[in-house]
PDB file of C-alpha atoms in Angstrom:
ATOM      1  CA  MET A   1      27.910 -28.234 -40.885  1.00 54.00           C
ATOM      2  CA  MET A   2      24.454 -28.580 -39.430  1.00 50.00           C
ATOM      3  CA  ARG A   3      25.968 -29.483 -36.067  1.00 54.00           C
ATOM      4  CA  ALA A   4      28.222 -26.412 -36.174  1.00 51.00           C
ATOM      5  CA  MET A   5      25.253 -24.182 -36.912  1.00 44.00           C
ATOM      6  CA  THR A   6      23.326 -25.771 -34.038  1.00 48.00           C
ATOM      7  CA  ASP A   7      26.269 -25.231 -31.677  1.00 56.00           C
ATOM      8  CA  ARG A   8      26.543 -21.564 -32.672  1.00 53.00           C
ATOM      9  CA  ALA A   9      22.806 -21.103 -32.185  1.00 47.00           C
ATOM     10  CA  GLY A  10      23.062 -22.737 -28.775  1.00 48.00           C
ATOM     11  CA  ARG A  11      25.893 -20.407 -27.762  1.00 51.00           C
ATOM     12  CA  ARG A  12      23.871 -17.377 -28.878  1.00 49.00           C
ATOM     13  CA  GLU A  13      20.886 -18.557 -26.863  1.00 44.00           C
ATOM     14  CA  GLY A  14      23.155 -19.187 -23.880  1.00 47.00           C
ATOM     15  CA  ALA A  15      24.519 -15.655 -24.129  1.00 45.00           C
ATOM     16  CA  ARG A  16      21.003 -14.232 -24.200  1.00 51.00           C
ATOM     17  CA  VAL A  17      19.968 -15.948 -20.955  1.00 53.00           C
ATOM     18  CA  PRO A  18      22.072 -13.753 -18.617  1.00 62.00           C
ATOM     19  CA  GLU A  19      20.953 -10.673 -20.558  1.00 67.00           C
ATOM     20  CA  LEU A  20      17.313 -11.662 -20.167  1.00 56.00           C
ATOM     21  CA  GLU A  21      17.795 -12.397 -16.472  1.00 73.00           C
ATOM     22  CA  ALA A  22      19.388  -8.971 -16.003  1.00 74.00           C
ATOM     23  CA  VAL A  23      16.459  -7.259 -17.733  1.00 76.00           C
ATOM     24  CA  LEU A  24      13.918  -9.161 -15.626  1.00 79.00           C
ATOM     25  CA  LEU A  25      15.827  -8.367 -12.438  1.00 81.00           C
ATOM     26  CA  GLU A  26      15.989  -4.679 -13.315  1.00 84.00           C
ATOM     27  CA  ALA A  27      12.228  -4.651 -13.890  1.00 87.00           C
ATOM     28  CA  LYS A  28      11.650  -6.115 -10.412  1.00 92.00           C
ATOM     29  CA  LEU A  29      13.668  -3.324  -8.824  1.00 93.00           C
ATOM     30  CA  LEU A  30      12.090  -0.383 -10.662  1.00 91.00           C
ATOM     31  CA  VAL A  31       9.344   1.682  -9.072  1.00 90.00           C
ATOM     32  CA  PRO A  32       6.301   1.260 -11.343  1.00 86.00           C
ATOM     33  CA  ARG A  33       4.577   4.275 -12.784  1.00 78.00           C
ATOM     34  CA  GLY A  34       1.456   5.325 -10.957  1.00 65.00           C
ATOM     35  CA  SER A  35      -1.871   5.576 -12.740  1.00 65.00           C
ATOM     36  CA  PRO A  36      -2.383   8.939 -14.493  1.00 63.00           C
ATOM     37  CA  ASP A  37      -5.339   9.986 -12.305  1.00 60.00           C
ATOM     38  CA  PRO A  38      -4.930   8.165  -9.009  1.00 64.00           C
ATOM     39  CA  VAL A  39      -6.964   8.820  -5.919  1.00 85.00           C
ATOM     40  CA  SER A  40      -4.298  10.221  -3.636  1.00 89.00           C
ATOM     41  CA  ARG A  41      -3.379   8.194  -0.572  1.00 92.00           C
ATOM     42  CA  ALA A  42      -1.263  11.019   0.815  1.00 93.00           C
ATOM     43  CA  ASP A  43      -3.174  10.967   4.097  1.00 94.00           C
ATOM     44  CA  LEU A  44      -2.334   7.305   4.741  1.00 96.00           C
ATOM     45  CA  ILE A  45       1.245   7.799   3.591  1.00 97.00           C
ATOM     46  CA  GLY A  46       1.644  10.772   5.908  1.00 97.00           C
ATOM     47  CA  LYS A  47       0.207   8.806   8.821  1.00 97.00           C
ATOM     48  CA  ALA A  48       2.627   5.939   8.195  1.00 96.00           C
ATOM     49  CA  ARG A  49       5.629   8.232   7.913  1.00 96.00           C
ATOM     50  CA  ARG A  50       4.728  10.171  11.057  1.00 95.00           C
ATOM     51  CA  SER A  51       4.164   6.996  13.058  1.00 94.00           C
ATOM     52  CA  GLY A  52       7.866   6.412  13.528  1.00 89.00           C
ATOM     53  CA  CYS A  53       7.214   2.669  13.138  1.00 95.00           C
ATOM     54  CA  ARG A  54       9.867   0.677  11.327  1.00 94.00           C
ATOM     55  CA  VAL A  55       7.323  -1.535   9.583  1.00 96.00           C
ATOM     56  CA  VAL A  56       4.202  -0.630   7.608  1.00 97.00           C
ATOM     57  CA  GLY A  57       1.866  -3.380   6.439  1.00 97.00           C
ATOM     58  CA  VAL A  58      -0.701  -2.778   3.683  1.00 97.00           C
ATOM     59  CA  THR A  59      -2.953  -5.836   3.545  1.00 97.00           C
ATOM     60  CA  ALA A  60      -6.061  -6.171   1.390  1.00 96.00           C
ATOM     61  CA  PRO A  61      -7.512  -8.311  -1.420  1.00 95.00           C
ATOM     62  CA  ALA A  62      -6.700  -7.628  -5.064  1.00 95.00           C
ATOM     63  CA  GLY A  63      -7.986  -4.383  -6.524  1.00 93.00           C
ATOM     64  CA  TYR A  64      -7.632  -2.122  -3.494  1.00 94.00           C
ATOM     65  CA  GLY A  65      -4.741  -0.098  -4.890  1.00 92.00           C
ATOM     66  CA  LYS A  66      -1.941  -1.414  -2.686  1.00 95.00           C
ATOM     67  CA  SER A  67       0.761  -1.122  -5.352  1.00 94.00           C
ATOM     68  CA  THR A  68      -0.587   2.277  -6.387  1.00 92.00           C
ATOM     69  CA  LEU A  69      -0.213   3.467  -2.797  1.00 94.00           C
ATOM     70  CA  LEU A  70       3.407   2.321  -2.737  1.00 95.00           C
ATOM     71  CA  ALA A  71       4.142   3.997  -6.073  1.00 94.00           C
ATOM     72  CA  GLU A  72       2.668   7.280  -4.824  1.00 94.00           C
ATOM     73  CA  TRP A  73       4.676   6.982  -1.610  1.00 96.00           C
ATOM     74  CA  ALA A  74       7.849   6.457  -3.628  1.00 96.00           C
ATOM     75  CA  GLU A  75       7.165   9.661  -5.563  1.00 93.00           C
ATOM     76  CA  LEU A  76       6.621  11.643  -2.358  1.00 93.00           C
ATOM     77  CA  GLU A  77       9.524  10.143  -0.437  1.00 96.00           C
ATOM     78  CA  ASP A  78      12.683  12.145   0.210  1.00 96.00           C
ATOM     79  CA  ARG A  79      14.558   9.195   1.675  1.00 97.00           C
ATOM     80  CA  HIS A  80      16.206   6.599  -0.569  1.00 97.00           C
ATOM     81  CA  VAL A  81      13.605   4.183  -1.943  1.00 97.00           C
ATOM     82  CA  VAL A  82      14.543   0.518  -2.387  1.00 97.00           C
ATOM     83  CA  TRP A  83      11.787  -1.188  -4.420  1.00 97.00           C
ATOM     84  CA  VAL A  84      11.320  -4.952  -4.788  1.00 97.00           C
ATOM     85  CA  SER A  85       8.452  -6.566  -6.723  1.00 96.00           C
ATOM     86  CA  LEU A  86       8.140 -10.142  -5.476  1.00 97.00           C
ATOM     87  CA  ASP A  87       6.909 -13.145  -7.453  1.00 95.00           C
ATOM     88  CA  ARG A  88       6.633 -16.895  -6.915  1.00 94.00           C
ATOM     89  CA  LEU A  89      10.243 -17.468  -8.016  1.00 92.00           C
ATOM     90  CA  ASP A  90      11.401 -15.494  -4.966  1.00 94.00           C
ATOM     91  CA  ASP A  91       9.789 -18.019  -2.607  1.00 95.00           C
ATOM     92  CA  ASP A  92      13.188 -19.426  -1.725  1.00 93.00           C
ATOM     93  CA  PRO A  93      15.328 -18.045   1.122  1.00 91.00           C
ATOM     94  CA  SER A  94      18.556 -17.883  -0.889  1.00 90.00           C
ATOM     95  CA  ALA A  95      16.846 -16.259  -3.877  1.00 91.00           C
ATOM     96  CA  LEU A  96      15.049 -13.807  -1.588  1.00 93.00           C
ATOM     97  CA  LEU A  97      18.214 -12.746   0.216  1.00 93.00           C
ATOM     98  CA  SER A  98      20.081 -12.340  -3.067  1.00 91.00           C
ATOM     99  CA  LEU A  99      17.256 -10.192  -4.433  1.00 93.00           C
ATOM    100  CA  LEU A 100      17.111  -7.983  -1.327  1.00 95.00           C
ATOM    101  CA  ALA A 101      20.884  -7.599  -1.310  1.00 94.00           C
ATOM    102  CA  THR A 102      20.879  -6.645  -4.997  1.00 93.00           C
ATOM    103  CA  ALA A 103      18.193  -4.033  -4.390  1.00 95.00           C
ATOM    104  CA  PHE A 104      19.934  -2.570  -1.347  1.00 95.00           C
ATOM    105  CA  ALA A 105      23.536  -2.742  -2.570  1.00 92.00           C
ATOM    106  CA  PRO A 106      23.568   0.644  -4.385  1.00 92.00           C
ATOM    107  CA  ILE A 107      22.991   2.552  -1.134  1.00 92.00           C
ATOM    108  CA  SER A 108      24.656   0.164   1.298  1.00 89.00           C
ATOM    109  CA  GLY A 109      28.224   1.337   0.822  1.00 83.00           C
ATOM    110  CA  GLN A 110      29.164  -2.371   0.702  1.00 84.00           C
ATOM    111  CA  PRO A 111      30.159  -3.392  -2.846  1.00 78.00           C
ATOM    112  CA  ASP A 112      30.575  -7.036  -1.767  1.00 83.00           C
ATOM    113  CA  LEU A 113      27.104  -7.307  -0.221  1.00 87.00           C
ATOM    114  CA  ILE A 114      25.611  -9.350  -3.081  1.00 86.00           C
ATOM    115  CA  ALA A 115      28.552 -11.736  -3.284  1.00 82.00           C
ATOM    116  CA  GLY A 116      28.420 -12.070   0.486  1.00 74.00           C
ATOM    117  CA  MET A 117      24.985 -13.672   0.297  1.00 76.00           C
ATOM    118  CA  ARG A 118      26.244 -16.604  -1.774  1.00 74.00           C
ATOM    119  CA  GLY A 119      27.201 -19.836  -0.110  1.00 67.00           C
ATOM    120  CA  LEU A 120      26.029 -18.769   3.351  1.00 66.00           C
ATOM    121  CA  SER A 121      23.380 -20.462   5.428  1.00 69.00           C
ATOM    122  CA  SER A 122      20.301 -18.326   4.807  1.00 75.00           C
ATOM    123  CA  LEU A 123      18.963 -18.052   8.337  1.00 75.00           C
ATOM    124  CA  SER A 124      22.077 -18.282  10.479  1.00 80.00           C
ATOM    125  CA  ARG A 125      24.528 -16.191   8.460  1.00 87.00           C
ATOM    126  CA  ALA A 126      23.164 -14.499   5.329  1.00 90.00           C
ATOM    127  CA  ALA A 127      20.054 -12.953   6.899  1.00 91.00           C
ATOM    128  CA  PRO A 128      22.027 -11.502   9.857  1.00 92.00           C
ATOM    129  CA  ARG A 129      24.576 -10.089   7.411  1.00 92.00           C
ATOM    130  CA  LEU A 130      21.818  -8.338   5.472  1.00 94.00           C
ATOM    131  CA  ALA A 131      20.335  -7.079   8.746  1.00 95.00           C
ATOM    132  CA  GLU A 132      23.742  -5.660   9.645  1.00 95.00           C
ATOM    133  CA  ALA A 133      23.928  -3.916   6.260  1.00 95.00           C
ATOM    134  CA  PHE A 134      20.527  -2.350   6.939  1.00 96.00           C
ATOM    135  CA  ARG A 135      21.638  -1.309  10.420  1.00 96.00           C
ATOM    136  CA  ASN A 136      24.784   0.368   9.088  1.00 95.00           C
ATOM    137  CA  SER A 137      23.169   2.079   6.098  1.00 96.00           C
ATOM    138  CA  PRO A 138      24.867   5.421   5.447  1.00 95.00           C
ATOM    139  CA  VAL A 139      21.506   6.977   4.528  1.00 96.00           C
ATOM    140  CA  PRO A 140      17.894   6.575   5.723  1.00 97.00           C
ATOM    141  CA  PHE A 141      15.815   4.434   3.384  1.00 98.00           C
ATOM    142  CA  VAL A 142      12.391   2.979   2.715  1.00 98.00           C
ATOM    143  CA  LEU A 143      12.374  -0.655   1.587  1.00 98.00           C
ATOM    144  CA  MET A 144       9.176  -1.326  -0.377  1.00 98.00           C
ATOM    145  CA  LEU A 145       8.163  -4.965  -0.830  1.00 98.00           C
ATOM    146  CA  ASP A 146       5.264  -5.399  -3.248  1.00 97.00           C
ATOM    147  CA  ASP A 147       3.194  -8.624  -3.320  1.00 97.00           C
ATOM    148  CA  LEU A 148       4.564 -10.209  -0.162  1.00 97.00           C
ATOM    149  CA  HIS A 149       1.857 -12.904  -0.433  1.00 97.00           C
ATOM    150  CA  GLU A 150       4.038 -14.533  -3.095  1.00 97.00           C
ATOM    151  CA  LEU A 151       6.302 -15.710  -0.256  1.00 96.00           C
ATOM    152  CA  ARG A 152       4.671 -18.801   1.235  1.00 95.00           C
ATOM    153  CA  SER A 153       7.702 -20.533   2.691  1.00 94.00           C
ATOM    154  CA  LEU A 154       7.984 -20.233   6.466  1.00 93.00           C
ATOM    155  CA  VAL A 155      11.758 -20.087   6.097  1.00 93.00           C
ATOM    156  CA  CYS A 156      11.443 -17.078   3.772  1.00 94.00           C
ATOM    157  CA  HIS A 157       9.350 -15.274   6.357  1.00 94.00           C
ATOM    158  CA  ASP A 158      11.845 -16.189   9.099  1.00 93.00           C
ATOM    159  CA  VAL A 159      14.664 -14.819   6.939  1.00 92.00           C
ATOM    160  CA  LEU A 160      12.689 -11.655   6.247  1.00 94.00           C
ATOM    161  CA  GLY A 161      11.976 -11.227   9.961  1.00 94.00           C
ATOM    162  CA  VAL A 162      15.688 -11.393  10.773  1.00 94.00           C
ATOM    163  CA  ALA A 163      16.554  -8.893   8.039  1.00 94.00           C
ATOM    164  CA  ILE A 164      13.820  -6.467   9.096  1.00 94.00           C
ATOM    165  CA  GLY A 165      15.232  -6.571  12.614  1.00 94.00           C
ATOM    166  CA  GLY A 166      18.194  -4.600  11.315  1.00 96.00           C
ATOM    167  CA  VAL A 167      16.185  -1.669   9.928  1.00 96.00           C
ATOM    168  CA  PRO A 168      17.433   1.374  11.863  1.00 96.00           C
ATOM    169  CA  GLU A 169      15.422   4.195  13.352  1.00 94.00           C
ATOM    170  CA  GLY A 170      14.527   6.706  10.646  1.00 95.00           C
ATOM    171  CA  SER A 171      14.144   4.006   7.983  1.00 97.00           C
ATOM    172  CA  GLN A 172      11.100   1.884   7.205  1.00 97.00           C
ATOM    173  CA  VAL A 173       9.962  -1.312   5.504  1.00 97.00           C
ATOM    174  CA  VAL A 174       6.616  -1.107   3.702  1.00 98.00           C
ATOM    175  CA  ALA A 175       5.058  -4.321   2.417  1.00 97.00           C
ATOM    176  CA  THR A 176       1.856  -5.027   0.504  1.00 97.00           C
ATOM    177  CA  SER A 177       0.101  -8.364   0.657  1.00 97.00           C
ATOM    178  CA  ARG A 178      -3.226 -10.072   0.012  1.00 96.00           C
ATOM    179  CA  ALA A 179      -2.740 -12.189   3.145  1.00 93.00           C
ATOM    180  CA  GLU A 180      -1.670 -11.490   6.716  1.00 91.00           C
ATOM    181  CA  GLN A 181       1.986 -10.577   6.950  1.00 93.00           C
ATOM    182  CA  PRO A 182       3.726 -12.951   9.393  1.00 91.00           C
ATOM    183  CA  HIS A 183       6.318 -10.444  10.588  1.00 89.00           C
ATOM    184  CA  VAL A 184       3.731  -7.829  11.578  1.00 90.00           C
ATOM    185  CA  PRO A 185       2.047  -9.324  14.713  1.00 87.00           C
ATOM    186  CA  ARG A 186       5.255  -9.392  16.769  1.00 84.00           C
ATOM    187  CA  LEU A 187       6.086  -5.824  15.829  1.00 88.00           C
ATOM    188  CA  ARG A 188       2.477  -4.780  16.382  1.00 86.00           C
ATOM    189  CA  ALA A 189       2.732  -6.010  19.963  1.00 83.00           C
ATOM    190  CA  SER A 190       5.805  -3.850  20.544  1.00 86.00           C
ATOM    191  CA  GLY A 191       4.217  -0.811  18.887  1.00 89.00           C
ATOM    192  CA  ASP A 192       6.673  -0.874  16.017  1.00 91.00           C
ATOM    193  CA  ALA A 193       4.227  -1.558  13.168  1.00 94.00           C
ATOM    194  CA  VAL A 194       1.379   0.360  11.569  1.00 95.00           C
ATOM    195  CA  GLU A 195      -1.196  -1.446   9.421  1.00 95.00           C
ATOM    196  CA  PHE A 196      -3.676  -0.485   6.737  1.00 96.00           C
ATOM    197  CA  GLY A 197      -6.410  -2.851   5.606  1.00 96.00           C
ATOM    198  CA  ALA A 198      -9.239  -2.960   3.096  1.00 95.00           C
ATOM    199  CA  GLY A 199     -11.291  -0.561   5.207  1.00 94.00           C
ATOM    200  CA  ASP A 200      -8.549   2.066   5.029  1.00 95.00           C
ATOM    201  CA  LEU A 201      -8.170   1.639   1.262  1.00 93.00           C
ATOM    202  CA  ALA A 202     -11.883   1.596   0.420  1.00 90.00           C
ATOM    203  CA  LEU A 203     -13.010   4.730  -1.412  1.00 88.00           C
ATOM    204  CA  ASP A 204     -15.485   7.217  -0.079  1.00 88.00           C
ATOM    205  CA  VAL A 205     -17.872   9.177  -2.292  1.00 88.00           C
ATOM    206  CA  ALA A 206     -15.294  11.883  -2.992  1.00 85.00           C
ATOM    207  CA  GLY A 207     -12.827   9.237  -4.164  1.00 83.00           C
ATOM    208  CA  ALA A 208     -15.444   7.681  -6.442  1.00 84.00           C
ATOM    209  CA  GLU A 209     -16.224  11.088  -7.930  1.00 84.00           C
ATOM    210  CA  GLN A 210     -12.524  11.627  -8.567  1.00 83.00           C
ATOM    211  CA  ILE A 211     -12.286   8.333 -10.459  1.00 83.00           C
ATOM    212  CA  PHE A 212     -15.307   9.217 -12.619  1.00 86.00           C
ATOM    213  CA  ALA A 213     -13.868  12.662 -13.297  1.00 82.00           C
ATOM    214  CA  GLY A 214     -10.528  11.133 -14.318  1.00 80.00           C
ATOM    215  CA  ALA A 215     -12.400   8.879 -16.754  1.00 81.00           C
ATOM    216  CA  HIS A 216     -14.341  11.911 -18.085  1.00 84.00           C
ATOM    217  CA  VAL A 217     -17.662  10.423 -16.981  1.00 87.00           C
ATOM    218  CA  ASP A 218     -20.260  12.830 -15.658  1.00 88.00           C
ATOM    219  CA  VAL A 219     -22.172  11.498 -12.662  1.00 86.00           C
ATOM    220  CA  THR A 220     -24.389  13.130 -10.095  1.00 90.00           C
ATOM    221  CA  HIS A 221     -23.404  13.105  -6.440  1.00 88.00           C
ATOM    222  CA  GLU A 222     -26.320  10.781  -5.744  1.00 91.00           C
ATOM    223  CA  LEU A 223     -25.150   8.274  -8.357  1.00 90.00           C
ATOM    224  CA  ALA A 224     -21.606   8.376  -6.980  1.00 81.00           C
ATOM    225  CA  MET A 225     -23.046   7.662  -3.537  1.00 87.00           C
ATOM    226  CA  ALA A 226     -25.021   4.710  -4.907  1.00 89.00           C
ATOM    227  CA  VAL A 227     -22.015   3.239  -6.706  1.00 89.00           C
ATOM    228  CA  THR A 228     -19.818   3.630  -3.634  1.00 85.00           C
ATOM    229  CA  ALA A 229     -22.399   1.896  -1.448  1.00 88.00           C
ATOM    230  CA  ARG A 230     -22.955  -0.932  -3.913  1.00 91.00           C
ATOM    231  CA  THR A 231     -19.241  -1.647  -4.368  1.00 86.00           C
ATOM    232  CA  GLU A 232     -18.484  -1.027  -0.677  1.00 87.00           C
ATOM    233  CA  GLY A 233     -15.750   1.335  -1.846  1.00 83.00           C
ATOM    234  CA  TRP A 234     -13.804  -1.342  -3.741  1.00 86.00           C
ATOM    235  CA  PRO A 235     -11.581   0.821  -5.956  1.00 82.00           C
ATOM    236  CA  VAL A 236     -11.198  -1.555  -8.883  1.00 79.00           C
TER     237      VAL A 236
END
């Protein structure tokens, strides 16, 4: 009897695993809510959109508001937004391609896109297939990759470079990272990438005053200037 109860418990736990994986996957593909009183980055977003570049890199240490910028962009965007939050478990070329295909499938017009990633050589077949899906997208899109620094494998970055090569004119890939983004230098050289760094994301005095106001803290202009200088505009 005890064995039967254990078997039933094991089956229940086994049934919960796919459900849990589905919930976690859904969370990775949802655009996060922005902070209630963010300092608007609309000027940077507008510059990136007007650039016509296929790739936008946002690279800065933790606490500079990279994810907040992406969330604000997603709210302002009239093209289809494909959001992917990366973590260390995605640092595998097959897992990465499957994740990107899952995120892009709803707008791709290719119901077999996800299944098509399975069993294929990541670099020679699966990545080009995903690039082709990007190239043939029926609608313009913005693919947002948050926390790209979680990908440390050179193969993952090679796979990503191949996939990004298929992004058509009128669509963009926007990635945030705490470290240099390997796919950006080549595109920078060809004028097809725009980059924002810590200097672009650092707050000025007006931004600091906005943060204090949002927190209902009264400060003088002089104090806001002092805080901004002392923190070098580090938003966090």
